[in-house]
XYZ file of C-alpha atoms in Angstrom:
486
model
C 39.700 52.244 79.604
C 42.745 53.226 78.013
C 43.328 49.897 75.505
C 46.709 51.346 74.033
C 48.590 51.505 77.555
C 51.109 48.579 77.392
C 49.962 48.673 81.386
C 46.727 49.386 83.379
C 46.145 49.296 86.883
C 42.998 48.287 88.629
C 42.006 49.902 92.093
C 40.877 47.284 94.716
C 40.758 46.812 98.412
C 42.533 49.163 101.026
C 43.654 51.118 98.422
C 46.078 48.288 97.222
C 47.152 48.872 93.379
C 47.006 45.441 90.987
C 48.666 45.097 87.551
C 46.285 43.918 84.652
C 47.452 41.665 82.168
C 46.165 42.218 78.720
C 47.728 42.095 75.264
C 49.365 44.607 74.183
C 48.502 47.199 71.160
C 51.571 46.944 68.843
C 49.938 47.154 65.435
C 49.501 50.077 63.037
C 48.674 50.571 59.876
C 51.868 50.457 57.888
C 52.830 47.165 60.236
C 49.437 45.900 59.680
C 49.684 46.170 55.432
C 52.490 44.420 55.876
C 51.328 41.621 58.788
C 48.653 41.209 55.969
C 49.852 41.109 52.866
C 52.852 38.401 54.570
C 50.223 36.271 55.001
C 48.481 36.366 51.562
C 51.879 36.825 49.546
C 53.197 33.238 49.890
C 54.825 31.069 47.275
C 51.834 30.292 45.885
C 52.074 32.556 42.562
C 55.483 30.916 41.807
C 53.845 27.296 41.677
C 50.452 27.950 40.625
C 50.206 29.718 38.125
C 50.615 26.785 35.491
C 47.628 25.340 37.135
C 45.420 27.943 37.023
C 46.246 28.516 33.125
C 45.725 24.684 32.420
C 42.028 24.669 33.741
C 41.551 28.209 31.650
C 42.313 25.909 28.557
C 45.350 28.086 27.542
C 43.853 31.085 27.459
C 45.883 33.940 28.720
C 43.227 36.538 28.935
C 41.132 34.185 31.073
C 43.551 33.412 32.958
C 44.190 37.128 33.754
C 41.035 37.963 34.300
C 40.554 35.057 36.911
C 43.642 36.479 39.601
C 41.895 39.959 39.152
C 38.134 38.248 39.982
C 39.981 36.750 42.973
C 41.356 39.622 43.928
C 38.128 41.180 43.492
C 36.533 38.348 45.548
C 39.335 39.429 48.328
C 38.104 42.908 48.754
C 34.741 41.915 49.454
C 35.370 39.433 52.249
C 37.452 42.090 53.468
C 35.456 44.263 53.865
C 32.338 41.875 55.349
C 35.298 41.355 57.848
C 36.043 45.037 58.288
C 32.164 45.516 59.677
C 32.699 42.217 62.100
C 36.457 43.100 63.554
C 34.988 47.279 63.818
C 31.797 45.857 66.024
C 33.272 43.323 67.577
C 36.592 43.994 69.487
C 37.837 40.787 70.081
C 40.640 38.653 68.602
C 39.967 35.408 66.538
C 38.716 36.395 63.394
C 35.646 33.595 62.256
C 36.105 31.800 65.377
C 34.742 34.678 67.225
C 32.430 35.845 64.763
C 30.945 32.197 64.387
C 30.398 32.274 68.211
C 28.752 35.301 68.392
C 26.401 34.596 65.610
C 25.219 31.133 65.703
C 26.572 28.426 68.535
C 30.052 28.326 70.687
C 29.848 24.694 69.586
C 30.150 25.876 65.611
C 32.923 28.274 66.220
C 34.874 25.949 68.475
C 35.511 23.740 65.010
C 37.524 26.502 63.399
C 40.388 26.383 66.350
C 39.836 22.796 66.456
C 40.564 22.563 62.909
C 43.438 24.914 62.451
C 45.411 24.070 66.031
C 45.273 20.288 65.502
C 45.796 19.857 61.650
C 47.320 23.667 60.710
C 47.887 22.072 57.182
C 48.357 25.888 55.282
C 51.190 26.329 57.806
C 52.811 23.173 57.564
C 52.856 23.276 53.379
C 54.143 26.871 53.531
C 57.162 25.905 55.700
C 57.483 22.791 53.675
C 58.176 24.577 50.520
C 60.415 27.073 52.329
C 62.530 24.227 53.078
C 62.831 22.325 49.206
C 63.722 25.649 47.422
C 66.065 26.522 49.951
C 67.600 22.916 49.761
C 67.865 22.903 46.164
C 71.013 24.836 45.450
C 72.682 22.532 47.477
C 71.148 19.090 45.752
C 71.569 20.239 42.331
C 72.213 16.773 40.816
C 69.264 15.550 42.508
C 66.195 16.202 44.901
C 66.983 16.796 48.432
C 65.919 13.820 50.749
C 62.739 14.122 52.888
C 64.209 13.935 56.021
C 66.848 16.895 54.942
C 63.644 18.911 54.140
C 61.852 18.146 57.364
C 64.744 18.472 59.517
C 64.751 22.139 57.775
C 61.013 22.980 57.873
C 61.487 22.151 62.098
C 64.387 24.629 62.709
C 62.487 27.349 60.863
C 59.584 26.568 62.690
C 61.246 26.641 66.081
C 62.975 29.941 65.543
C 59.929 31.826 63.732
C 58.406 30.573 66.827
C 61.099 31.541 69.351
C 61.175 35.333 68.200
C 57.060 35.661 68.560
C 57.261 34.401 72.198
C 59.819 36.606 72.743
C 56.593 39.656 71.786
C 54.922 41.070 69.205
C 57.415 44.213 68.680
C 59.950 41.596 67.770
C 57.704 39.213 65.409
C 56.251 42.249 63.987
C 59.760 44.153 62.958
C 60.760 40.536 61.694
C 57.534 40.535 59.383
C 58.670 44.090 57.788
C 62.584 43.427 57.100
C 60.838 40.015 55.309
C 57.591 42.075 53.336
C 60.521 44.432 52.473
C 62.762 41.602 51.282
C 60.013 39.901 49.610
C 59.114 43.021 47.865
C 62.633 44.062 46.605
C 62.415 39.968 45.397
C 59.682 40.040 43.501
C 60.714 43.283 41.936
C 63.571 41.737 40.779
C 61.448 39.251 39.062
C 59.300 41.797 37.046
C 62.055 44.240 36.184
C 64.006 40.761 34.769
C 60.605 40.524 32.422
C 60.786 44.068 31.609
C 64.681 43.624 30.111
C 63.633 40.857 28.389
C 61.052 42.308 26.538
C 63.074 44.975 25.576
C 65.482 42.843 24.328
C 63.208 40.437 22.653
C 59.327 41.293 22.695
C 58.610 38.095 19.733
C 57.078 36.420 23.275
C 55.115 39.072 24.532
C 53.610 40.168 21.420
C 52.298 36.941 20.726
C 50.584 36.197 23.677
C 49.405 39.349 23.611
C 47.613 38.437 20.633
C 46.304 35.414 20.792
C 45.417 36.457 24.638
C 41.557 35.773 23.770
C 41.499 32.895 21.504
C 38.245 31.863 20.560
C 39.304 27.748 20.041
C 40.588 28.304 23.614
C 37.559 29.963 25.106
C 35.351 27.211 23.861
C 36.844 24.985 25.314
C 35.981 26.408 28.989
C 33.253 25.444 31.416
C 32.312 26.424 34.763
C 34.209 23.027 36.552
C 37.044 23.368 35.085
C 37.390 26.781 36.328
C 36.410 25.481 39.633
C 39.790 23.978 40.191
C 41.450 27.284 39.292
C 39.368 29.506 41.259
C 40.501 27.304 44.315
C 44.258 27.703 43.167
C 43.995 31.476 42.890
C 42.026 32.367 46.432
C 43.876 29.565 48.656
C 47.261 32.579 47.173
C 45.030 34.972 48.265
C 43.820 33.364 51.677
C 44.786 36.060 54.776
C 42.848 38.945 53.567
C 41.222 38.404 57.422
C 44.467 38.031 59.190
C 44.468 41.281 61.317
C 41.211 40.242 62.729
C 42.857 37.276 64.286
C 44.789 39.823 66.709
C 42.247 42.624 66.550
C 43.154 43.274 70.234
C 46.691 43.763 69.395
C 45.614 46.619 67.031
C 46.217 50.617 67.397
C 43.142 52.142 67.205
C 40.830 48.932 65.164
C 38.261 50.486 64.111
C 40.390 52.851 61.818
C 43.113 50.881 61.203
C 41.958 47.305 60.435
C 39.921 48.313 57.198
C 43.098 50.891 56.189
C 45.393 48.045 56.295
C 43.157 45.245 55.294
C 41.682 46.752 51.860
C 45.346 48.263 51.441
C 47.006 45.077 51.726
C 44.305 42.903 49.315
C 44.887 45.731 46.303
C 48.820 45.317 47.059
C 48.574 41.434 46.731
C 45.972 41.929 43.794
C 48.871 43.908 41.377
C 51.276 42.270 42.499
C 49.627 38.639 41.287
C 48.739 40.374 38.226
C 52.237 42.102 37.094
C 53.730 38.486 38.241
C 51.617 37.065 35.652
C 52.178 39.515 32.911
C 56.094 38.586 33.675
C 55.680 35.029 33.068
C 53.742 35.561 29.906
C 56.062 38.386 28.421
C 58.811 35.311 28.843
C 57.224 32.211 28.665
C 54.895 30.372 25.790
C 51.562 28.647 27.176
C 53.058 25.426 26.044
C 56.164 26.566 28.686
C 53.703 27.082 31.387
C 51.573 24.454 30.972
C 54.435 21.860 30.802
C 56.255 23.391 33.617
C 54.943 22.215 37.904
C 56.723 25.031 38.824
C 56.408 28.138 36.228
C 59.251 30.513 38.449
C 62.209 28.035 37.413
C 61.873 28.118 33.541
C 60.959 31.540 33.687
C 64.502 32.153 35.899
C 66.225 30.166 33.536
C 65.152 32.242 30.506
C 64.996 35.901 31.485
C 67.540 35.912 34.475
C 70.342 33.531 33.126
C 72.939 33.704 35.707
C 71.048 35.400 38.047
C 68.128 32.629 38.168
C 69.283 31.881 42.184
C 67.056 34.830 42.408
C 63.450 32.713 42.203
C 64.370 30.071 44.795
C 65.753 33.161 46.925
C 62.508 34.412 46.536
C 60.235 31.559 46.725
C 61.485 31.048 50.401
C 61.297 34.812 51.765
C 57.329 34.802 50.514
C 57.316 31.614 51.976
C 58.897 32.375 55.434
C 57.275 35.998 55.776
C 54.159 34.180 54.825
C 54.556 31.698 57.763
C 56.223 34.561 60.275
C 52.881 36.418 59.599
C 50.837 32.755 59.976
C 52.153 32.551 63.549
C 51.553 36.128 64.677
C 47.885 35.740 63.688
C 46.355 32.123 63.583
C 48.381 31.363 66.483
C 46.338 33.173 68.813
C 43.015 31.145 67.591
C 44.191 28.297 70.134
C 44.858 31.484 73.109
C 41.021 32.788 72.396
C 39.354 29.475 72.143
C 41.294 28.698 75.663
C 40.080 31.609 77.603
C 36.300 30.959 76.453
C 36.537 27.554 78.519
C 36.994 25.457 75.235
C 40.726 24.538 75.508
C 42.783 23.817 78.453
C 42.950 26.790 80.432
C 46.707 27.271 80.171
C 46.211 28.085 76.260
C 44.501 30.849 77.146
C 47.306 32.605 79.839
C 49.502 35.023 78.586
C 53.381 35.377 79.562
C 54.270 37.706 82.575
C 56.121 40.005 80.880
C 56.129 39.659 77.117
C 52.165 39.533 76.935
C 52.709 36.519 74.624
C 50.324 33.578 74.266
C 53.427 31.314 74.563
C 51.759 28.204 75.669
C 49.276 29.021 72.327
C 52.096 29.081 70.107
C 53.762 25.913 71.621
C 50.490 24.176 70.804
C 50.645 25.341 67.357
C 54.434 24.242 66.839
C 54.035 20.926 68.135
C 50.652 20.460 65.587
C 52.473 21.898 62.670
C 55.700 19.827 63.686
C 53.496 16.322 63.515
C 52.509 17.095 60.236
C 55.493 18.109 59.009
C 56.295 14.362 59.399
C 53.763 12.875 57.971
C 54.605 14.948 54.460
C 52.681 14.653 51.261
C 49.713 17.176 52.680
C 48.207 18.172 48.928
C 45.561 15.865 49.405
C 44.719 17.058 52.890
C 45.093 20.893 51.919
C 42.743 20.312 49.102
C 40.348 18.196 51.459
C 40.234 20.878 54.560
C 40.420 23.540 51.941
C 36.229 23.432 51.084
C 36.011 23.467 54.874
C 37.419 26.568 55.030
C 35.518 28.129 52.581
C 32.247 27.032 55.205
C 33.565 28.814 57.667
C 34.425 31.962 54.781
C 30.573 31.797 53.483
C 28.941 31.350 57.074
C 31.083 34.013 58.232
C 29.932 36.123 55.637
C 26.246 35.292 56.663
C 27.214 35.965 60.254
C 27.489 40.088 59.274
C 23.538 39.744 58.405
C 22.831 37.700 61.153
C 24.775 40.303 63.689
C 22.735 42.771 62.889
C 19.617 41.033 63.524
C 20.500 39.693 66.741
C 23.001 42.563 68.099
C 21.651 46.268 66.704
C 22.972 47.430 69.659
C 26.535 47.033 68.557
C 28.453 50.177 67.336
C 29.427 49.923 63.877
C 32.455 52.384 62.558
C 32.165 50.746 59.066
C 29.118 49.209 57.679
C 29.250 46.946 53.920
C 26.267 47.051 51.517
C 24.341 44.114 52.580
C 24.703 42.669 48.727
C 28.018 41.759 49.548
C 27.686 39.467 52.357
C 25.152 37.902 50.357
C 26.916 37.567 47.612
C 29.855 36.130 48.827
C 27.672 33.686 51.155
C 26.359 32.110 47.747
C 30.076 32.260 46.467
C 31.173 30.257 49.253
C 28.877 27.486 48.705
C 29.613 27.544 45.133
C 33.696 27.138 46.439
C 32.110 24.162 48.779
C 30.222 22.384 46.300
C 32.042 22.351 42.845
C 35.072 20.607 43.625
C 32.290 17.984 45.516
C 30.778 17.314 41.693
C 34.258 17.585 39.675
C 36.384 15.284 42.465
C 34.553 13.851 44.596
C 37.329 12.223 47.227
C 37.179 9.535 50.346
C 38.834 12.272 52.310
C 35.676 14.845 52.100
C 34.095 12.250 54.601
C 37.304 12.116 56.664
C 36.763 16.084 57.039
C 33.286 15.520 57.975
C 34.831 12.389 60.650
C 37.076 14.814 61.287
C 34.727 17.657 63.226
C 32.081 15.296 64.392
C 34.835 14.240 66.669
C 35.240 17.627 67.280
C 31.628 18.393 68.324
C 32.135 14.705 70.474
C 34.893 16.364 72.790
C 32.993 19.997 72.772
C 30.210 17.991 74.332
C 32.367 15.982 76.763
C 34.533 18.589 77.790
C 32.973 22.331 77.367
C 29.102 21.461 77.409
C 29.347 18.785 80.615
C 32.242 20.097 81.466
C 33.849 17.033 82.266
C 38.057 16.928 83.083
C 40.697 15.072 82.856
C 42.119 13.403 86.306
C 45.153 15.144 87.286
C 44.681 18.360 84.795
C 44.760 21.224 87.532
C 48.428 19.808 88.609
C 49.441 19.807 85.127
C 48.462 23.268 84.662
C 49.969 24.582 87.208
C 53.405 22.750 86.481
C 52.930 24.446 82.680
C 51.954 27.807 84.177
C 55.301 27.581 86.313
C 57.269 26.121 83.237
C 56.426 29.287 80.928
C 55.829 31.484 83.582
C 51.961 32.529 82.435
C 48.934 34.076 84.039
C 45.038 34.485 83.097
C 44.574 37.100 81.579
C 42.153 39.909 82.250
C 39.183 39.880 79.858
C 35.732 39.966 79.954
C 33.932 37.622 78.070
């Protein structure tokens, strides 16, 4: 069973010769760093840093110390995730790891969640499209529709070149890591020069870095808020799980690229942070909803056009990489039997989930006109962190139920602990601090969920009429099921 052939072959009756269709293995490790650190790299450390230095009361030390606990935090989900993606070979990250360990019905929420309201997608492309609108609206803010009508045509060419297969999507992600890279390089080095020429700034943050009328003023909800800012930057550390079947070699090169990509991410949110301080007064950040255009303005001078440039390259490598992972969530769910079957086909000769990543557009596109999605990031965003902590869990749990399964890399069993009771902590705070209508819209939200799991998957009830319809789709983007054993 030769998994890194782009084709196999399958001997049958009278000697007649079949073609097997099964995605194909286009991942390494130096594709993977970058597939993951696209994802986690977004534009969220150019807009959220202000936040998370607000709820540290000012305090630059704490503030500092808070990105490196998160990145911290990062490398220890990873590697609970490096034991589940090394034992279990199949794509779909928690979706398949929640099956496995407690009920198809609990792990069928996750794709029903992120295929129908893919609200981390949808703000990514959104702010993609208002920095790279704002150049051209410089005497005022670009109109909504200007900005949706944007967000769509990135969304339907990202889309276009992953249907067209993952050698093409995945030497799209590197030229925009690279970019993104070179960007935010630009950014520090700007800091550095600055400095140099005028370190009154730096010094004095430096200083006053751990301020003890600051510190006091510090308690464990107000930090709550932050700690949400700072891992929702960090949120992908898992994304090469979601196509662990498109991986060379997984059980070598998922925890390579994985932990290699979360230490990447780590300095790089910590040397972005230094920049801003070395430049910028707390009274500067704090004042500021977006802390990369002040700090442009001062340190860059001309050459500010360089933040929004790089705003929207994190923010469309980050959504490039989105698709090439979470998009296949919809593709695995389908051939379990929980979608419609023609989610779960693959294209003829491109091995591409295209009807998968259709679904996903469409979703994404919805939302992209319904705008203003803070509230509903924030609201979905403890739900997530269930699915993190029982995840987690799930490593324990695997090994109880499945000692049979080969493991290449086992974590100390502390971890998955630990970050099981982190979770909940992620879950509960922002319950006491803001307490929100839309918590119990979530909750709405998957109970419906579980109603049409029950319906469809458990009685297996169908729709009148939905074999002719997938057989029109399977003609329309000429698709096949694909081999796999469940």
């Amino acid at each position: 069973d030769s998994d890194d052939s782009d084709t196999q072959y399958a001997e049958t009756g009278r000697n007649k010769i079949t073609k097997t269709l099964k995605l194909r293995r286009n991942i390494d490790v130096f594709s993977g760093v970058l597939v993951a650190s696209g994802v986690m790299l977004g534009s969220g450390i150019f807009v959220s840093a202000n936040t998370v230095l607000d709820a540290a009361n000012n305090s630059l030390g704490v503030t500092l110390l808070i990105w490196v606990f998160g990145g911290a935090v990062a490398v220890m989900s990873t590697l609970c995730y490096c034991e589940l993606a090394t034992s279990i070979s199949e794509s779909g990250s928690d979706y398949t790891y929640l099956s496995h360990a407690y009920t198809p019905a609990f792990g069928f929420l996750l794709p029903w969640m992120s295929t129908f309201v893919p609200c981390s997608d949808t703000a990514t492309i959104l702010t993609f499209a208002r920095y790279a609108l704002a150049p051209s609206f410089s005497c005022s803010a670009p109109s909504e529709n200007s900005v949706k009508l944007t967000a769509i045509c990135l969304l339907l060419f990202i889309t276009a070149i992953n249907i067209l297969g993952v050698k093409f999507a995945v030497r799209l992600q590197v030229l925009l890591s690279w970019s993104k890279f070179v960007a935010v390089g630009a950014v520090v080095i700007s800091a550095v020069v600055y400095v140099i020429r005028d370190s009154s700034i730096a010094s004095q943050n430096l200083n006053h870095a751990f301020e003890t009328k600051a510190l006091s003023g510090i308690t464990l909800l107000t930090l709550s808020s932050s700690f949400y800012q700072v891992m929702y930057s960090y949120d992908g550390w898992n994304a090469l799980c979601h196509v662990t079947e498109e991986v060379k070699e997984p059980e070598k090169t998922i925890p390579k690229a994985s932990i290699a990509a979360v230490s990447i991410i780590t300095l790089i949110y910590v040397t972005m942070n230094l920049a801003y301080f070395a430049v910028l007064t707390p009274e500067e950040i704090s004042t500021s909803k977006i802390i990369a255009l002040p700090f442009a303005l001062k340190a860059m001078g001309g050459a500010s056009w360089i933040v929004p440039l790089s705003v929207c390259l994190c923010a469309v490598s980050s959504y490039s990489a989105g698709i090439l992972t979470h998009g296949r969530l919809p593709y695995v769910a389908a051939r379990r039997g929980q979608l419609p079957m023609i989610f779960g086909m693959l294209h003829i000769n491109s091995r591409v989930p295209s009807p998968a990543l259709v679904l996903n557009a469409l979703s994404t596109i919805v939302l992209i006109n319904i705008g203003n999605l803070e509230m509903m990031i924030d609201t979905f965003g403890f739900v997530n962190w269930t699915f993190k902590g029982f995840s987690s869990l799930s490593v324990l749990i695997l090994r109880k139920r499945m000692p049979h399964l080969k493991r290449p890399y086992k974590v100390p069993t502390i971890i998955p602990i630990f970050m099981f009771i982190l979770s909940s902590v992620f879950v509960i705070l922002p319950l006491i601090n803001q307490p929100h209508f839309l918590y119990f819209y979530a909750i709405f939200f998957f109970a419906v969920g579980l109603c049409l799991y029950y319906i469809f998957v458990h009685k297996q009830c169908e729709m009148p009429g939905s074999a002719r319809v997938t057989r029109v789709l399977q003609k329309l983007f000429q698709v096949a099921p694909c081999d796999w054993k469940k």
